[in-house]
XYZ file of C-alpha atoms in Angstrom:
674
model
C -29.525 -24.510 1.411
C -26.306 -23.219 2.965
C -26.183 -26.204 5.273
C -26.523 -28.548 2.323
C -23.811 -26.855 0.369
C -21.356 -27.089 3.225
C -22.251 -30.649 4.161
C -19.779 -32.275 1.793
C -19.679 -35.670 3.529
C -23.440 -35.954 3.592
C -23.685 -34.789 -0.011
C -21.103 -37.292 -1.215
C -22.932 -40.115 0.541
C -26.276 -39.097 -0.962
C -24.843 -38.727 -4.468
C -23.189 -42.122 -4.366
C -26.295 -43.722 -2.915
C -28.538 -42.312 -5.643
C -26.175 -43.195 -8.475
C -25.241 -46.751 -7.684
C -28.817 -48.005 -7.787
C -28.521 -49.276 -11.363
C -31.587 -50.811 -13.035
C -30.471 -54.431 -13.158
C -32.917 -55.173 -15.981
C -30.605 -53.086 -18.140
C -27.362 -54.923 -17.302
C -27.461 -56.930 -20.554
C -28.126 -54.409 -23.335
C -29.699 -55.670 -26.530
C -27.610 -55.455 -29.660
C -29.935 -53.243 -31.645
C -31.239 -51.200 -28.720
C -29.977 -47.703 -27.879
C -26.808 -48.027 -25.773
C -28.194 -47.158 -22.327
C -31.724 -46.047 -21.537
C -32.841 -46.575 -17.960
C -33.901 -44.966 -14.742
C -30.200 -44.222 -14.375
C -30.700 -41.174 -16.579
C -33.155 -39.337 -14.360
C -30.599 -39.362 -11.573
C -27.509 -38.644 -13.654
C -29.007 -35.964 -15.861
C -29.323 -33.247 -13.171
C -25.740 -33.851 -12.069
C -24.479 -33.735 -15.636
C -26.491 -30.575 -16.254
C -24.901 -29.098 -13.154
C -21.361 -29.924 -14.298
C -22.132 -28.753 -17.846
C -23.568 -25.522 -16.489
C -20.407 -24.985 -14.422
C -18.330 -25.664 -17.527
C -20.345 -23.147 -19.577
C -19.879 -20.597 -16.784
C -16.126 -21.174 -17.233
C -15.674 -21.971 -13.545
C -12.450 -23.762 -14.521
C -10.946 -20.308 -15.111
C -11.189 -19.885 -11.340
C -8.913 -22.888 -10.829
C -11.797 -25.257 -10.040
C -11.448 -28.471 -12.032
C -14.564 -30.323 -13.216
C -14.997 -34.080 -13.673
C -14.503 -34.692 -17.381
C -14.278 -37.688 -19.711
C -11.453 -36.780 -22.093
C -11.222 -38.678 -25.391
C -7.680 -39.044 -26.739
C -6.097 -41.177 -29.418
C -3.563 -41.246 -32.196
C -4.692 -39.958 -35.565
C -6.794 -42.556 -37.450
C -7.300 -44.630 -34.296
C -11.068 -44.575 -34.838
C -11.992 -41.878 -32.317
C -14.650 -40.313 -34.509
C -16.306 -43.677 -35.205
C -16.611 -44.424 -31.488
C -18.119 -41.021 -30.730
C -20.501 -41.313 -33.692
C -21.711 -44.672 -32.407
C -22.317 -43.254 -28.929
C -24.092 -40.135 -30.182
C -25.830 -41.649 -33.210
C -24.718 -38.782 -35.453
C -22.085 -38.186 -38.139
C -18.954 -36.217 -37.343
C -16.541 -34.605 -39.817
C -14.397 -37.143 -41.697
C -11.453 -36.787 -44.027
C -7.696 -36.964 -44.307
C -5.500 -35.484 -41.584
C -6.793 -33.995 -38.355
C -10.608 -33.870 -38.335
C -10.932 -32.566 -34.776
C -9.011 -29.280 -34.653
C -10.533 -27.855 -31.472
C -11.648 -29.443 -28.175
C -15.175 -30.703 -28.948
C -17.340 -30.830 -25.821
C -20.044 -33.401 -26.602
C -23.097 -33.205 -24.372
C -25.316 -36.227 -24.987
C -28.771 -36.056 -23.425
C -31.405 -38.756 -23.635
C -34.540 -37.043 -24.914
C -38.002 -38.632 -25.288
C -38.974 -36.524 -28.299
C -38.833 -38.424 -31.633
C -37.262 -35.357 -33.227
C -33.573 -34.945 -32.221
C -32.348 -31.495 -31.154
C -28.771 -30.583 -32.054
C -26.954 -27.302 -31.402
C -23.439 -25.879 -31.416
C -22.174 -23.291 -28.946
C -19.052 -21.273 -29.734
C -17.779 -17.707 -29.629
C -20.641 -16.679 -27.355
C -23.498 -17.833 -29.568
C -25.642 -20.929 -30.115
C -26.338 -22.330 -33.602
C -29.061 -24.939 -34.107
C -28.608 -27.688 -36.684
C -29.867 -31.188 -37.520
C -28.490 -34.703 -38.073
C -28.131 -34.224 -41.791
C -26.037 -31.060 -41.503
C -24.239 -31.576 -38.204
C -20.886 -32.589 -39.741
C -20.888 -29.533 -41.994
C -21.936 -27.265 -39.114
C -19.055 -28.561 -36.966
C -16.606 -27.929 -39.817
C -17.886 -24.372 -40.294
C -17.686 -23.637 -36.557
C -14.192 -25.147 -36.383
C -13.038 -22.931 -39.264
C -14.396 -19.907 -37.460
C -12.552 -20.838 -34.264
C -9.271 -22.209 -35.603
C -9.133 -20.687 -39.090
C -9.562 -22.306 -42.486
C -6.069 -23.744 -42.562
C -5.189 -27.021 -40.880
C -4.054 -25.443 -37.633
C -5.596 -26.179 -34.237
C -6.986 -24.081 -31.381
C -7.560 -24.571 -27.656
C -10.892 -22.701 -27.773
C -13.638 -25.292 -27.163
C -16.669 -25.987 -29.347
C -19.716 -27.405 -27.523
C -22.027 -29.849 -29.291
C -25.328 -30.663 -27.561
C -27.211 -33.749 -28.787
C -30.710 -34.308 -27.354
C -31.863 -37.579 -28.799
C -33.963 -40.541 -27.802
C -31.799 -43.468 -26.733
C -28.389 -41.799 -26.341
C -26.578 -42.233 -23.043
C -26.394 -39.261 -20.688
C -22.727 -38.389 -21.140
C -20.495 -35.371 -21.460
C -17.132 -35.935 -23.138
C -14.371 -33.758 -24.540
C -12.950 -34.997 -27.838
C -9.420 -33.716 -28.459
C -7.425 -33.517 -31.713
C -5.835 -36.783 -32.806
C -2.108 -37.070 -32.153
C 0.124 -36.682 -35.188
C 3.877 -36.319 -35.267
C 4.445 -35.291 -38.887
C 2.831 -32.035 -40.051
C 1.186 -32.116 -43.468
C 0.845 -29.228 -45.891
C -0.892 -26.297 -44.213
C -0.132 -27.427 -40.667
C 2.345 -25.620 -38.391
C 5.714 -27.285 -37.894
C 5.067 -27.668 -34.168
C 1.664 -29.334 -34.612
C 2.700 -32.245 -32.392
C 3.763 -29.927 -29.571
C 0.519 -27.932 -29.864
C -1.665 -31.039 -29.735
C 0.367 -32.483 -26.858
C -0.036 -29.275 -24.858
C -3.832 -29.318 -25.304
C -4.087 -32.996 -24.379
C -1.893 -32.643 -21.297
C -3.915 -29.641 -20.131
C -7.125 -31.697 -20.224
C -5.852 -35.044 -18.880
C -3.562 -33.761 -16.110
C -6.265 -32.857 -13.527
C -7.126 -35.686 -11.128
C -10.793 -35.088 -11.943
C -10.328 -36.167 -15.577
C -11.158 -39.662 -16.844
C -9.039 -40.562 -19.872
C -10.844 -42.471 -22.633
C -7.914 -43.771 -24.659
C -8.919 -44.913 -28.154
C -6.564 -47.582 -29.552
C -6.587 -49.389 -32.858
C -6.563 -53.204 -32.587
C -4.001 -53.325 -35.374
C -1.206 -51.577 -33.431
C 1.061 -52.430 -30.541
C -0.559 -50.611 -27.599
C 2.774 -49.900 -25.936
C 3.894 -47.820 -28.946
C 0.802 -45.588 -29.019
C 1.545 -41.943 -28.302
C -1.785 -41.527 -26.487
C -0.800 -44.295 -24.054
C 2.545 -42.638 -23.419
C 0.834 -39.308 -22.655
C -1.777 -40.794 -20.347
C 0.880 -42.721 -18.439
C 2.676 -39.465 -17.713
C -0.256 -38.162 -15.668
C -1.914 -41.438 -14.627
C 0.915 -43.822 -13.809
C -1.343 -46.351 -12.066
C -3.962 -46.234 -14.818
C -6.764 -45.712 -12.302
C -8.225 -42.895 -14.425
C -7.788 -44.559 -17.831
C -10.313 -46.604 -19.843
C -9.194 -48.034 -23.200
C -11.459 -48.514 -26.236
C -10.036 -50.903 -28.829
C -11.430 -50.104 -32.276
C -11.353 -52.033 -35.568
C -11.568 -55.366 -33.751
C -12.856 -56.999 -36.950
C -9.749 -55.848 -38.865
C -7.173 -57.373 -36.487
C -8.772 -60.106 -34.401
C -5.617 -62.186 -34.043
C -4.168 -61.899 -30.549
C -6.664 -59.240 -29.463
C -7.941 -61.242 -26.509
C -4.403 -61.724 -25.245
C -3.631 -58.009 -25.613
C -6.639 -56.853 -23.596
C -6.255 -59.507 -20.909
C -2.476 -59.157 -20.485
C -2.794 -55.375 -19.985
C 0.866 -54.601 -20.616
C 0.153 -50.847 -20.610
C -1.612 -50.675 -17.248
C -5.206 -49.661 -18.066
C -6.836 -49.462 -14.637
C -10.462 -49.079 -15.767
C -10.198 -51.888 -18.280
C -10.775 -52.341 -22.008
C -13.812 -52.352 -24.284
C -13.466 -53.800 -27.792
C -15.726 -52.392 -30.526
C -16.352 -52.682 -34.245
C -16.362 -49.491 -36.316
C -19.357 -48.646 -38.478
C -18.589 -49.412 -42.134
C -19.734 -47.442 -45.176
C -23.428 -46.540 -45.267
C -24.495 -48.797 -42.443
C -27.145 -47.331 -40.206
C -26.289 -47.205 -36.515
C -28.817 -49.963 -35.818
C -27.287 -52.144 -38.543
C -23.778 -51.455 -37.250
C -24.896 -52.420 -33.738
C -26.364 -55.678 -34.977
C -23.239 -56.488 -36.999
C -21.074 -55.745 -33.974
C -23.118 -58.052 -31.731
C -22.988 -60.811 -34.350
C -19.225 -60.368 -34.733
C -18.459 -60.872 -31.051
C -20.920 -63.787 -30.823
C -19.791 -65.779 -33.873
C -16.206 -64.888 -34.769
C -13.925 -67.802 -33.879
C -11.432 -65.544 -32.072
C -13.472 -62.537 -30.954
C -16.282 -64.649 -29.532
C -13.849 -65.865 -26.877
C -13.535 -62.370 -25.414
C -15.677 -61.838 -22.313
C -18.990 -60.228 -23.286
C -18.610 -57.711 -20.450
C -15.868 -55.907 -22.398
C -17.213 -55.849 -25.969
C -19.608 -53.604 -27.847
C -20.709 -50.000 -27.972
C -23.587 -50.606 -25.492
C -21.093 -51.928 -22.939
C -18.840 -48.927 -23.572
C -21.783 -46.577 -23.077
C -22.784 -48.248 -19.840
C -19.205 -48.243 -18.531
C -18.836 -44.561 -19.340
C -22.111 -43.714 -17.610
C -21.068 -45.645 -14.515
C -17.573 -44.127 -14.466
C -19.044 -40.688 -14.989
C -21.462 -41.205 -12.105
C -18.625 -42.333 -9.843
C -16.325 -39.433 -10.661
C -19.136 -36.906 -10.207
C -20.113 -38.374 -6.844
C -16.461 -38.203 -5.822
C -15.761 -34.681 -7.065
C -18.977 -32.726 -6.547
C -18.646 -32.185 -2.773
C -15.078 -30.998 -3.303
C -16.249 -28.684 -6.089
C -18.816 -27.222 -3.676
C -16.091 -26.606 -1.095
C -13.762 -25.018 -3.645
C -16.519 -22.741 -4.952
C -17.297 -21.588 -1.402
C -13.631 -21.067 -0.552
C -12.892 -19.220 -3.790
C -15.991 -17.053 -3.409
C -15.067 -16.131 0.172
C -11.495 -15.334 -0.877
C -12.645 -13.179 -3.811
C -15.132 -11.258 -1.659
C -12.442 -10.699 0.977
C -10.000 -9.481 -1.682
C -12.624 -7.145 -3.144
C -13.349 -5.713 0.310
C -9.654 -4.967 0.751
C -9.651 -2.787 -2.342
C -10.042 0.934 -1.693
C -13.526 2.297 -1.672
C -14.333 3.821 -5.044
C -14.500 7.558 -4.393
C -17.351 9.409 -6.082
C -17.162 12.901 -4.577
C -14.682 15.436 -3.224
C -15.896 15.025 0.390
C -15.275 11.279 0.107
C -11.809 11.981 -1.302
C -10.997 14.402 1.540
C -12.118 11.826 4.100
C -9.962 9.163 2.475
C -6.990 11.550 2.339
C -7.267 12.382 6.025
C -7.570 8.669 6.797
C -4.311 8.054 4.930
C -2.529 10.793 6.882
C -3.916 9.552 10.197
C -2.919 5.926 9.628
C 0.529 6.908 8.311
C 1.149 9.142 11.332
C 0.248 6.322 13.696
C 2.625 3.940 11.913
C 5.409 6.532 12.089
C 4.779 7.173 15.777
C 5.122 3.449 16.400
C 8.431 2.987 14.593
C 10.026 6.425 15.142
C 8.826 7.395 18.617
C 7.586 4.386 20.569
C 9.975 1.803 19.135
C 7.256 -0.649 18.114
C 7.917 -2.579 14.934
C 5.090 -5.126 14.749
C 4.163 -3.759 11.302
C 7.669 -4.531 10.012
C 8.882 -7.499 12.097
C 11.455 -8.728 9.560
C 12.612 -5.403 8.102
C 15.388 -4.250 10.401
C 15.820 -0.943 8.596
C 12.311 -0.070 9.778
C 13.171 -0.678 13.449
C 13.908 3.022 13.638
C 14.579 3.699 17.317
C 17.205 0.950 17.359
C 18.785 2.168 14.135
C 18.844 5.789 15.369
C 20.453 4.754 18.664
C 23.125 2.902 16.698
C 23.696 5.884 14.410
C 24.057 8.235 17.409
C 26.535 5.885 19.076
C 28.573 5.736 15.862
C 28.472 9.554 15.692
C 29.864 9.794 19.232
C 32.587 7.273 18.421
C 33.503 9.214 15.292
C 33.956 12.445 17.293
C 36.167 10.646 19.795
C 38.157 8.993 17.021
C 38.897 12.298 15.290
C 40.152 13.833 18.544
C 42.404 10.874 19.327
C 43.876 10.809 15.823
C 44.586 14.530 16.017
C 46.546 14.134 19.282
C 48.508 11.144 18.010
C 49.967 13.172 15.197
C 52.137 15.272 17.573
C 54.422 14.714 20.548
C 53.050 15.172 24.026
C 52.421 18.907 24.792
C 53.948 19.965 21.460
C 50.720 21.577 20.277
C 50.137 23.334 23.602
C 53.722 24.719 23.732
C 53.347 26.056 20.189
C 50.121 27.853 21.053
C 51.529 29.255 24.314
C 54.581 30.607 22.473
C 52.270 32.504 20.128
C 49.917 33.679 22.879
C 52.566 35.094 25.234
C 52.739 38.795 25.898
C 54.097 41.366 28.269
C 52.460 40.152 31.464
C 53.127 38.463 34.755
C 54.544 34.941 34.429
C 52.768 31.718 35.429
C 49.355 32.998 34.366
C 47.683 30.763 31.742
C 46.613 33.073 28.862
C 42.912 32.630 28.111
C 43.675 33.360 24.460
C 45.780 30.201 24.350
C 42.935 28.097 25.742
C 40.474 29.568 23.202
C 42.913 29.088 20.331
C 43.390 25.421 21.231
C 39.645 24.999 21.693
C 38.855 26.552 18.316
C 41.438 24.353 16.634
C 39.882 21.235 18.121
C 36.322 22.292 17.270
C 37.356 23.010 13.703
C 38.825 19.509 13.408
C 35.456 17.881 14.158
C 33.189 20.591 12.668
C 32.323 18.621 9.492
C 31.219 15.510 11.378
C 27.937 16.842 12.891
C 26.820 18.218 9.511
C 27.607 14.918 7.819
C 25.689 13.097 10.525
C 22.491 15.121 10.161
C 22.604 14.611 6.389
C 22.976 10.886 6.948
C 20.148 10.930 9.511
C 17.647 12.675 7.238
C 18.619 10.483 4.301
C 17.810 7.440 6.443
C 14.574 9.023 7.611
C 13.484 9.676 4.044
C 14.077 5.983 3.332
C 11.635 5.242 6.161
C 9.013 7.881 5.439
C 8.536 7.104 1.748
C 7.787 3.359 2.113
C 5.403 3.980 5.028
C 3.494 6.672 3.173
C 3.465 4.658 -0.054
C 2.092 1.668 1.837
C -0.778 3.676 3.321
C -1.583 5.373 0.012
C -1.110 2.242 -2.090
C -4.800 2.178 -2.987
C -4.610 5.647 -4.533
C -1.732 5.698 -7.065
C -2.681 9.152 -8.460
C -2.010 10.521 -4.969
C 1.366 8.854 -4.518
C 3.413 11.148 -6.733
C 2.222 14.118 -4.677
C 2.955 12.322 -1.386
C 6.415 11.302 -2.552
C 7.198 14.837 -3.704
C 5.917 16.326 -0.426
C 8.052 13.886 1.585
C 11.183 14.715 -0.380
C 10.540 18.451 -0.034
C 9.923 18.133 3.694
C 13.076 16.105 4.290
C 15.065 18.615 2.264
C 13.750 21.447 4.436
C 14.378 19.566 7.655
C 17.904 18.689 6.534
C 18.634 22.340 5.821
C 17.266 23.355 9.228
C 19.378 20.726 10.991
C 22.535 21.747 9.143
C 21.909 25.407 10.096
C 21.401 24.351 13.701
C 24.625 22.309 13.657
C 26.606 25.255 12.278
C 25.241 27.466 15.052
C 26.253 24.906 17.684
C 29.756 24.703 16.202
C 30.038 28.501 16.166
C 28.927 28.667 19.798
C 31.528 26.113 20.844
C 34.192 28.142 19.056
C 33.049 31.398 20.622
C 33.756 30.704 24.244
C 34.515 28.161 26.908
C 31.837 27.491 29.471
C 30.269 24.682 31.461
C 28.525 24.397 34.779
C 29.148 20.668 34.855
C 30.989 19.850 38.120
C 32.665 16.959 36.336
C 34.943 19.475 34.641
C 36.500 20.607 37.915
C 36.728 17.051 39.261
C 38.406 15.724 36.124
C 40.755 18.683 35.906
C 41.804 18.310 39.541
C 42.467 14.598 39.021
C 44.566 15.193 35.925
C 46.606 18.006 37.531
C 47.589 15.765 40.443
C 50.618 14.520 38.488
C 51.892 17.982 37.552
C 54.623 18.175 40.255
C 55.936 14.699 39.439
C 55.910 15.668 35.774
C 57.978 18.799 36.457
C 60.499 16.882 38.574
C 61.147 14.515 35.684
C 61.469 17.429 33.265
C 63.997 19.285 35.452
C 66.155 16.252 36.308
C 67.991 15.060 33.231
C 68.984 11.906 35.084
C 65.403 10.846 35.575
C 63.533 8.631 33.048
C 62.342 10.207 29.784
C 58.816 8.802 29.999
C 56.012 8.604 32.549
C 52.484 7.296 32.864
C 49.672 9.832 33.057
C 46.017 8.912 33.704
C 44.034 9.184 30.498
C 47.130 9.316 28.284
C 49.047 6.184 29.186
C 52.860 6.234 28.979
C 54.114 9.418 27.278
C 57.544 10.532 26.160
C 58.734 13.677 27.960
C 62.455 13.844 27.034
C 61.825 16.401 24.305
C 60.197 18.735 26.877
C 63.515 19.341 28.781
C 64.235 21.985 26.156
C 61.010 23.830 27.137
C 61.230 23.847 30.912
C 59.985 27.436 31.263
C 56.733 26.780 29.422
C 56.252 23.103 30.275
C 54.247 23.757 33.454
C 51.806 26.018 31.597
C 51.592 23.555 28.699
C 50.756 20.715 31.112
C 48.149 22.911 32.786
C 46.620 23.834 29.398
C 46.588 20.207 28.278
C 44.818 18.940 31.359
C 42.244 21.737 31.415
C 41.508 21.225 27.721
C 41.232 17.451 28.171
C 38.689 17.890 30.977
C 36.733 20.510 29.039
C 36.859 18.633 25.691
C 35.028 15.687 27.220
C 32.239 18.089 28.123
C 32.206 19.554 24.597
C 31.975 16.169 22.868
C 29.257 14.967 25.224
C 27.381 18.235 24.663
C 27.563 17.789 20.876
C 26.118 14.277 21.159
C 23.461 15.138 23.752
C 22.260 18.215 21.890
C 22.204 16.281 18.640
C 20.035 13.575 20.198
C 17.593 16.134 21.611
C 17.466 18.038 18.336
C 16.729 14.917 16.299
C 14.052 13.633 18.687
C 12.431 17.059 18.687
C 12.576 17.183 14.881
C 11.000 13.726 14.593
C 8.157 14.705 16.922
C 7.435 17.856 14.935
C 7.656 16.025 11.637
C 5.213 13.304 12.644
C 2.766 15.499 14.540
C 2.444 18.490 12.237
C 5.105 19.095 9.573
C 4.334 16.048 7.438
C 0.605 16.680 7.300
C 1.070 20.370 6.504
C 3.571 19.636 3.728
C 1.330 16.990 2.136
C -1.712 19.250 2.190
C 0.264 22.151 0.729
C 1.669 20.008 -2.065
C -1.666 18.402 -2.905
C -3.396 21.749 -3.066
C -0.487 23.470 -4.808
C -0.074 24.135 -8.540
C 1.468 20.703 -9.208
C -0.574 18.628 -6.796
C -3.733 18.404 -8.859
C -5.979 18.777 -5.823
C -7.752 16.117 -3.863
C -9.869 15.484 -6.976
C -7.023 13.323 -8.263
C -8.093 10.690 -5.772
C -11.326 10.275 -7.718
C -9.287 8.816 -10.586
C -9.001 5.101 -9.934
C -5.764 3.621 -11.204
C -6.051 1.229 -14.179
C -4.561 -1.642 -12.163
C -7.072 -1.233 -9.317
C -9.945 -0.778 -11.768
C -8.939 -3.942 -13.648
C -8.584 -5.845 -10.397
C -11.998 -4.670 -9.193
C -13.595 -5.626 -12.515
C -11.919 -9.040 -12.470
C -13.029 -9.737 -8.903
C -16.596 -8.651 -9.615
C -16.717 -10.981 -12.618
C -15.258 -13.796 -10.550
C -17.742 -13.238 -7.704
C -20.682 -13.142 -10.127
C -19.525 -16.385 -11.762
C -18.912 -18.122 -8.433
C -22.271 -17.045 -7.030
C -24.038 -18.391 -10.106
C -21.999 -21.589 -9.745
C -22.934 -21.839 -6.074
C -26.634 -21.423 -6.872
C -26.378 -24.031 -9.627
C -24.793 -26.579 -7.319
C -27.084 -25.706 -4.411
C -30.164 -26.549 -6.458
C -28.719 -29.940 -7.396
C -27.649 -30.700 -3.828
C -31.117 -29.833 -2.521
C -32.622 -32.116 -5.165
C -30.315 -34.965 -4.150
C -31.236 -34.528 -0.502
C -34.956 -34.518 -1.358
C -34.524 -37.588 -3.562
C -32.710 -39.357 -0.740
C -35.582 -38.574 1.639
């Protein structure tokens, strides 16, 4: 069966083959005979039953369009008369809109002498008979659309099982009216237009356009609507009613085809007064045989029997064309719905299941965080640059280093060369041997410089943890998306953890700053090398200071060209100031590098701890705490997930029933072909 369902090409060929074998003895229907009764029916009926069954299952709600003959026409165009003649029953008549809901007419040729009629609406089936069918339709319509003259898009299904009727399924839509009458809504035209366009827009729909012979076809609103969706007319068949009332020029109108009716025209005579359907058929045949004007119209396009036969043939063609595609769409939609259902979280029924799911969330979230925070892999977030964390952290650290350097440079630019050092040396001098650099002066200058940049590391760690929170929350929300009751606890735990980690980092930064203020120390040999290099210009510097005839500026490595004229007033302390400046410059490079290096190590260490243990511990503590609600909260499925699961289960049930329905028909077609 599966092979048959998926073999669309084979199925289409078999359907077409079985449907086009028309009984040629029935090509010329008798005037008083039932419209179409032939071996055609035994092949069409199962296919129609299949499509009708799919329609009753509401498979169209799944976006799968069904082949449908849609009957449209302006008000008073004679739609009801045509449908009555095809079905051999009476439909509601009266002034204004008689059809106020889409009427799905299922005509089934039935050998029993006793007709069987039923109405299906609002989930129930009501049996009736020929005498009361019009009243039953009116009652059902009132129940669906209300007792006023308003309309509704909720369909009413009429099944007619009767000897001699053609096997057809059609949807009769409300007649088009532009001017609302008393009791009708002001936007009645817009409402009717919306219903009509909904039914005739799909490519699978055949439009049966009912036109009165007495009007100019090009002015008919139903023609205008059908041309909007079927510009070539390949899906449109026109029925011209009231041919006996306006015979003049009718032949020219249907042969000229000014309105582009691709499937052609059929001219009919409406039943008059109390005529029986047999009498009306005989009168119609006589009219088109004897009328001086109408008799000239080709007999292949006149009469209700011809209309019935054309509709049956068109219906067979559209079904053969669409059914394989319907099979494919059902299979595709079913597979997609099952896949979507499988992606939904497993419905948890016990605490152990909830604990397992919780640990799975933590495990998957930790792996994602390791990838983006530790290993630098961002395949989960290829287009979200903010989630490429190792790159962003490297950039942030580089900006932090640049900021420290910038603060130091700006601080030096505010004063003349050696001015700060001379001021500190003046305050640090004491009763001691000359030419010894006071250590107190070096520490004072160091502390002043450290204080100038002390706020920057704290600001940086705050910025870092703020960024990290912006990473952690989306990752954790993504992995817990299937359990909304859990997400508030996870979000709260993440915020609490980041707050704690921020506080720890700030405390660590303050300790580092205090240590740098406390003393001067490094074992880095670069300090001595840099200091020696910088001091190489000290003698030249002092010569320029002592000789007032020498230039007042000089170039010093690392400082560029500096003004030194103002230093000739501080000759006694200038040598020490130069010495202090160069030593501090060499040491300050070490300090800044140490602040950046230690910060990098601290942050990497903090990230490792957070991912490997802190995050899990914080989430467990919060979930089990007084506000967490316990892991039992995971047993509460969110309304959105529950609704989605229910919708998918309904869809899968419907599609499986639809698949079984079609599979049975396809197997029958294959067997018939054999």
